[in-house]
Short mmCIF file of C-alpha atoms in Angstrom, two decimals:
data_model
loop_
_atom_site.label_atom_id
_atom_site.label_comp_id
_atom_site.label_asym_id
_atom_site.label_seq_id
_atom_site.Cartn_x
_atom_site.Cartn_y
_atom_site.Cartn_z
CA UNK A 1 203.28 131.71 61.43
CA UNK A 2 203.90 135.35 60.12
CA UNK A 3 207.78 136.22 60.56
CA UNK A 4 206.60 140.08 60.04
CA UNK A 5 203.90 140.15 63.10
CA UNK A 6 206.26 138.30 65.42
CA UNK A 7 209.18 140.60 64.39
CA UNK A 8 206.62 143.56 65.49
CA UNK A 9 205.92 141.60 68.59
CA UNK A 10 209.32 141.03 69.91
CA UNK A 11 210.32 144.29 68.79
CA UNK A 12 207.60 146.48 70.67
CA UNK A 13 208.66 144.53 74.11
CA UNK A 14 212.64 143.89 73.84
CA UNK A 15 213.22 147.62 72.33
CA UNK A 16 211.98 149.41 75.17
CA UNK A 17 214.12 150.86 78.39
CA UNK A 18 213.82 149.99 81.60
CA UNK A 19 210.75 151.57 83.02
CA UNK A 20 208.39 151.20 79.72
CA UNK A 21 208.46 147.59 80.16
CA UNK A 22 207.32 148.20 84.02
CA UNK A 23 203.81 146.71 82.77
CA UNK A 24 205.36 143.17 82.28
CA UNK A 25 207.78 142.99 85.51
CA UNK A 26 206.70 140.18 87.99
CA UNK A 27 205.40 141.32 90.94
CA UNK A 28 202.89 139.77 94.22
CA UNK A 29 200.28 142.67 93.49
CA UNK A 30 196.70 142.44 94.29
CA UNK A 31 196.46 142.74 90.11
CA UNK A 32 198.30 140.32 89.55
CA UNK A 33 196.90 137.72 92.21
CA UNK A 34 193.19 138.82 91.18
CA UNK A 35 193.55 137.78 88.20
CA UNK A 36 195.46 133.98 88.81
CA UNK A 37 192.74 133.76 91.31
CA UNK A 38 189.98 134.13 88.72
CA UNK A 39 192.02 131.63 86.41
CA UNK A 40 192.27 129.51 89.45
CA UNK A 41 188.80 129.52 91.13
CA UNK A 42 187.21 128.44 87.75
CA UNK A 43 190.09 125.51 86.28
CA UNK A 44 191.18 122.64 88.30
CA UNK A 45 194.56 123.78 87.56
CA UNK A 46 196.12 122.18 90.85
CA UNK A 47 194.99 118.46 90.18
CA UNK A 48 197.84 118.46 87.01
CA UNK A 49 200.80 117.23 86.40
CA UNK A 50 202.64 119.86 84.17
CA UNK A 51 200.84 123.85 82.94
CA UNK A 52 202.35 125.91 80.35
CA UNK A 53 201.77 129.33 80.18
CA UNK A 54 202.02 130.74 76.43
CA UNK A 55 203.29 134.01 75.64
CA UNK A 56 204.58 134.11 79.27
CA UNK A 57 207.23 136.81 78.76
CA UNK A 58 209.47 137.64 81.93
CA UNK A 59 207.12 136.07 84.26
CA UNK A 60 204.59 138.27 85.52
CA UNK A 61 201.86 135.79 86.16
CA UNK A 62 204.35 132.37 85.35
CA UNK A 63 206.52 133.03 88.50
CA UNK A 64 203.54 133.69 91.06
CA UNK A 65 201.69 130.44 89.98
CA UNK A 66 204.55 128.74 90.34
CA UNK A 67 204.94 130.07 94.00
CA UNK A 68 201.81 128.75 94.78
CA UNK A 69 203.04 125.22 93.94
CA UNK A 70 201.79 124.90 90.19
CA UNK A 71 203.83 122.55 88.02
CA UNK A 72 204.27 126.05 85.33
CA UNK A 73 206.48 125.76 82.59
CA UNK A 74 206.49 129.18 79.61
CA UNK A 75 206.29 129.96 76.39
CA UNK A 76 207.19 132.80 74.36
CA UNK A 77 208.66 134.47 71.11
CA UNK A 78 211.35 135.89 72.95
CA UNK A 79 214.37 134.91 74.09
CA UNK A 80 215.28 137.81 75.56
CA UNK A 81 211.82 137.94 78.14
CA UNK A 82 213.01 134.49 78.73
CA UNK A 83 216.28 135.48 80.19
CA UNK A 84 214.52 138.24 81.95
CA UNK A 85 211.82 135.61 83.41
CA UNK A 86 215.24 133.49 84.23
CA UNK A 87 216.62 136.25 86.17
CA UNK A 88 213.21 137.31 88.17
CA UNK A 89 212.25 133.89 89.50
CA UNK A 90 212.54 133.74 93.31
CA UNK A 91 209.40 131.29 93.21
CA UNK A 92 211.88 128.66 95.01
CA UNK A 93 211.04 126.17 91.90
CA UNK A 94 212.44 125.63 88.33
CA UNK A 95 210.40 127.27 85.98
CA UNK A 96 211.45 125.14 82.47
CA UNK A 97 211.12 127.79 79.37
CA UNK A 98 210.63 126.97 75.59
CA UNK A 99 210.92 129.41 72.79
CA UNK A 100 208.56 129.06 70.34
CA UNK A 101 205.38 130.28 68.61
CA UNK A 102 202.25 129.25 69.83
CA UNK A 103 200.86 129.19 66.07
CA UNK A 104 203.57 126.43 65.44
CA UNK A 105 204.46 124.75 68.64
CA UNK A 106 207.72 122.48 68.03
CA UNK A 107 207.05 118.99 67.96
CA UNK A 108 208.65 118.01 71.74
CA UNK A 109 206.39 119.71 73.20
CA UNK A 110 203.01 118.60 71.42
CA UNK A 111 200.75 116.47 73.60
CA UNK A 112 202.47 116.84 76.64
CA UNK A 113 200.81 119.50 78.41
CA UNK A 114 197.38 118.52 81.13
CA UNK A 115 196.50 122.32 80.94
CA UNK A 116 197.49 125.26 79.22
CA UNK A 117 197.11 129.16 80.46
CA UNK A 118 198.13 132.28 79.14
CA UNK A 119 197.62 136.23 80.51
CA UNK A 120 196.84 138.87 78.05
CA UNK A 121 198.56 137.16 75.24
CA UNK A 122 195.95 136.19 73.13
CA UNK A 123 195.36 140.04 71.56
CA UNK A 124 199.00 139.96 70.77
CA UNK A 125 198.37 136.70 68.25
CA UNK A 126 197.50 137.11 64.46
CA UNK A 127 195.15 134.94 64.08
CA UNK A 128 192.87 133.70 67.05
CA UNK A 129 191.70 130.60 65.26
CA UNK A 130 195.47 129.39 64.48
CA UNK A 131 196.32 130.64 67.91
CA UNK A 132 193.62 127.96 69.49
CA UNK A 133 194.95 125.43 66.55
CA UNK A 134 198.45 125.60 68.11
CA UNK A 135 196.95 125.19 71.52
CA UNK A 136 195.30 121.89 70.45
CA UNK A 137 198.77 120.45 69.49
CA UNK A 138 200.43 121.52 73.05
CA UNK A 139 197.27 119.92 75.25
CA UNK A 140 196.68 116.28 75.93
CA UNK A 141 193.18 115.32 75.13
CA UNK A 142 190.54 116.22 77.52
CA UNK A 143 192.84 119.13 79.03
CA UNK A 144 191.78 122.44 80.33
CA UNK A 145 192.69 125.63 78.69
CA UNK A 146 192.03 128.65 80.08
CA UNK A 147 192.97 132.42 79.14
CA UNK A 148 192.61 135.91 80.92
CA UNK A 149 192.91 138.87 78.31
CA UNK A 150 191.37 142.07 77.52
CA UNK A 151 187.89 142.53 76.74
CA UNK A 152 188.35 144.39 73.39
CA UNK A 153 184.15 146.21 74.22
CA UNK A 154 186.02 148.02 76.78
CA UNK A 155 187.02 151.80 75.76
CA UNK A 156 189.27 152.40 77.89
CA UNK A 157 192.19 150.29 76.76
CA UNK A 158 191.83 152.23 73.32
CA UNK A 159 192.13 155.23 75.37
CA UNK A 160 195.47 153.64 77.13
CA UNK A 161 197.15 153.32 73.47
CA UNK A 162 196.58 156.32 72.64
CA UNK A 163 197.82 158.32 75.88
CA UNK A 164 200.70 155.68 76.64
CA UNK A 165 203.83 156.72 74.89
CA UNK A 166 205.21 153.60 75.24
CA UNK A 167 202.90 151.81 73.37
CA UNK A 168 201.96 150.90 69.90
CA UNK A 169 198.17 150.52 67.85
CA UNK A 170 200.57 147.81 65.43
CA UNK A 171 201.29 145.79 68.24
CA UNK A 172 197.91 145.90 70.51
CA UNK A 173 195.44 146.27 67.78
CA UNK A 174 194.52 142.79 68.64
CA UNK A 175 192.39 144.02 70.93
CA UNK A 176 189.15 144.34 69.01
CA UNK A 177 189.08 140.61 68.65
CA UNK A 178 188.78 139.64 71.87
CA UNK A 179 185.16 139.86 72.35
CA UNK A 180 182.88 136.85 73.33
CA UNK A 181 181.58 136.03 69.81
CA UNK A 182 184.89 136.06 68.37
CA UNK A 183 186.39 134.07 70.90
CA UNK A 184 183.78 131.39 70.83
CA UNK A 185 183.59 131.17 67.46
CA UNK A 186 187.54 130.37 66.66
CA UNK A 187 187.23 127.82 69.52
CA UNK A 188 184.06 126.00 68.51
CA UNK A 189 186.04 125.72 64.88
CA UNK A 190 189.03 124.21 66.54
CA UNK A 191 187.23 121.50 68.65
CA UNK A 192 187.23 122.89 72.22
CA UNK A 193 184.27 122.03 74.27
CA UNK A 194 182.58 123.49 77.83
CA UNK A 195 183.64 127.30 76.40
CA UNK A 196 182.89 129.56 79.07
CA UNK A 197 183.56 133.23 78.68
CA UNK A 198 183.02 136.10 81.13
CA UNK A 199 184.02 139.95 81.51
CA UNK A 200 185.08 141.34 85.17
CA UNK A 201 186.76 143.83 86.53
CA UNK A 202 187.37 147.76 86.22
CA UNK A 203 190.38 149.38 87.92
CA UNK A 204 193.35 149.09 86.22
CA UNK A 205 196.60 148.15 87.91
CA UNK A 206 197.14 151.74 89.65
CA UNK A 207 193.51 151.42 91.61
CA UNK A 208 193.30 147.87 92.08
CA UNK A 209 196.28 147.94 93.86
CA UNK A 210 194.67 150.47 96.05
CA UNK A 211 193.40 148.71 99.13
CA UNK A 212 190.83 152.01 99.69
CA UNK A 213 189.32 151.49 96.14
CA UNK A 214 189.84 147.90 95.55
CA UNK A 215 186.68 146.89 96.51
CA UNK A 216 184.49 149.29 93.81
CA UNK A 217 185.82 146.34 90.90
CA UNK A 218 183.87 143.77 93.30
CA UNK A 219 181.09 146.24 92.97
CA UNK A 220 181.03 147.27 89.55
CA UNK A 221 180.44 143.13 88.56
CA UNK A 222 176.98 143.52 90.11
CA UNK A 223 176.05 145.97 87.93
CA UNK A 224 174.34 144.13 84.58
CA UNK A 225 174.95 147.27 82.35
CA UNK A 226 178.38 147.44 83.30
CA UNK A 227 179.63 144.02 82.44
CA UNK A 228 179.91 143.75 78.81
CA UNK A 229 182.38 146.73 78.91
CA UNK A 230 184.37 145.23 81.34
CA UNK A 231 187.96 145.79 81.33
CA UNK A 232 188.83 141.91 81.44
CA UNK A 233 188.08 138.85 79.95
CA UNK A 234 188.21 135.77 81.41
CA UNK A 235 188.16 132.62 79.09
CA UNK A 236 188.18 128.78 79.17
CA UNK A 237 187.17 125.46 77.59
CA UNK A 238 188.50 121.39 77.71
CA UNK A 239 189.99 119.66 74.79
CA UNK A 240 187.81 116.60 73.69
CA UNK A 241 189.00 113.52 74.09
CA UNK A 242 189.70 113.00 70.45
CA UNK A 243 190.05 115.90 68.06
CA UNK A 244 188.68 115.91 64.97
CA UNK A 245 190.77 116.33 61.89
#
């Protein structure tokens, strides 16, 4: 755990106003349901009996899987996007929060977990490998994990920091590890097995919630040369049945 990088965290997301948080408010969007539906279509997520989403904040993607009937729980630094989760659920279910860092998970809820999820969280972590490591100690053995993020080979979300006055290089320079090699590599050292990784997707939220130009991110996945700069990342692998030490 690093108290410094989590006090950056928390900081970049409960300082702002109103509108500069817009990014994280839950919402049905087309976005937002593209990308549970990509989570979805490739985990069995339905078949288990309790999910936690890590690094959940106020519920963008937490509340909508738990309208579609998912046993969700979340987990995140801050109590604050907590509250604000709290406040925004109109799911019709109980969405049970826990604040805590996913590099140190408290010991309640070790074990406990069939599968565990988490949207564009993991470039916000210090440390991917201790990220994964505190993953291990939430899921039961032979559990699914499984992760959407940014795809840190795509320029454009280096172009976002730089022309989004809201945000901060500190606190998204995570970024350039999320690429495939990295990702495998810090999951293959913490004992995950059946890794899959794949990049999808182009619009960002403003387009893909364009019904007229939806359908060109559909389009630009058939093109080979495209899809290693893909603005997404979509990631997941199954805890063995017995982790090593």
């Amino acid at each position: 755990m690093n108290t410094n990088h989590n006090l950056i965290q928390r900081s970049y997301y409960e300082n702002r106003k109103g509108q500069e948080n817009r990014r994280m408010f839950p919402g049905i969007t087309p976005y937002v349901m593209g990308h549970i539906d990509r989570l979805l279509a490739d985990n069995q997520f339905f078949r288990v009996e309790r999910v936690i989403d890590v690094g959940c904040g106020m519920g963008k993607f937490t509340i909508p899987l738990a309208a579609k009937g998912l046993p969700i729980e979340g987990l995140d630094l801050s109590p604050y996007l907590l509250r604000e989760l709290e406040k925004a659920n109109n799911s019709g279910s109980f969405i049970p929060t826990h604040i805590a860092d996913i590099l140190a998970p408290p010991t309640a809820l070790q074990k406990k977990f069939d599968a565990v999820c988490g949207f564009f969280m993991l470039h916000h972590v210090i440390d991917l490998k201790q990220a994964f490591k505190g993953v291990q100690k939430l899921i039961k053995p032979g559990g699914t994990i499984a992760f959407i993020d940014v795809n840190g080979l795509c320029p454009l979300y280096y172009l976002q920091v730089i022309l989004t006055p809201s945000m901060r290089w500190k606190a998204e320079k995570g970024i350039i590890q999320i690429t495939k090699k990295k990702l495998t590599n810090a999951l293959r050292q913490t004992g995950f097995v059946n890794i899959r990784i794949n990049n999808y997707g182009l619009l960002p939220p403003l387009l893909k919630n364009c019904s007229l130009v939806a359908p060109a991110d559909r389009l630009s996945e058939r093109i080979p040369i495209i899809q290693p700069f893909s603005s997404f990342t979509s990631i997941s692998a199954k805890a063995p049945e017995v982790f090593g030490e």
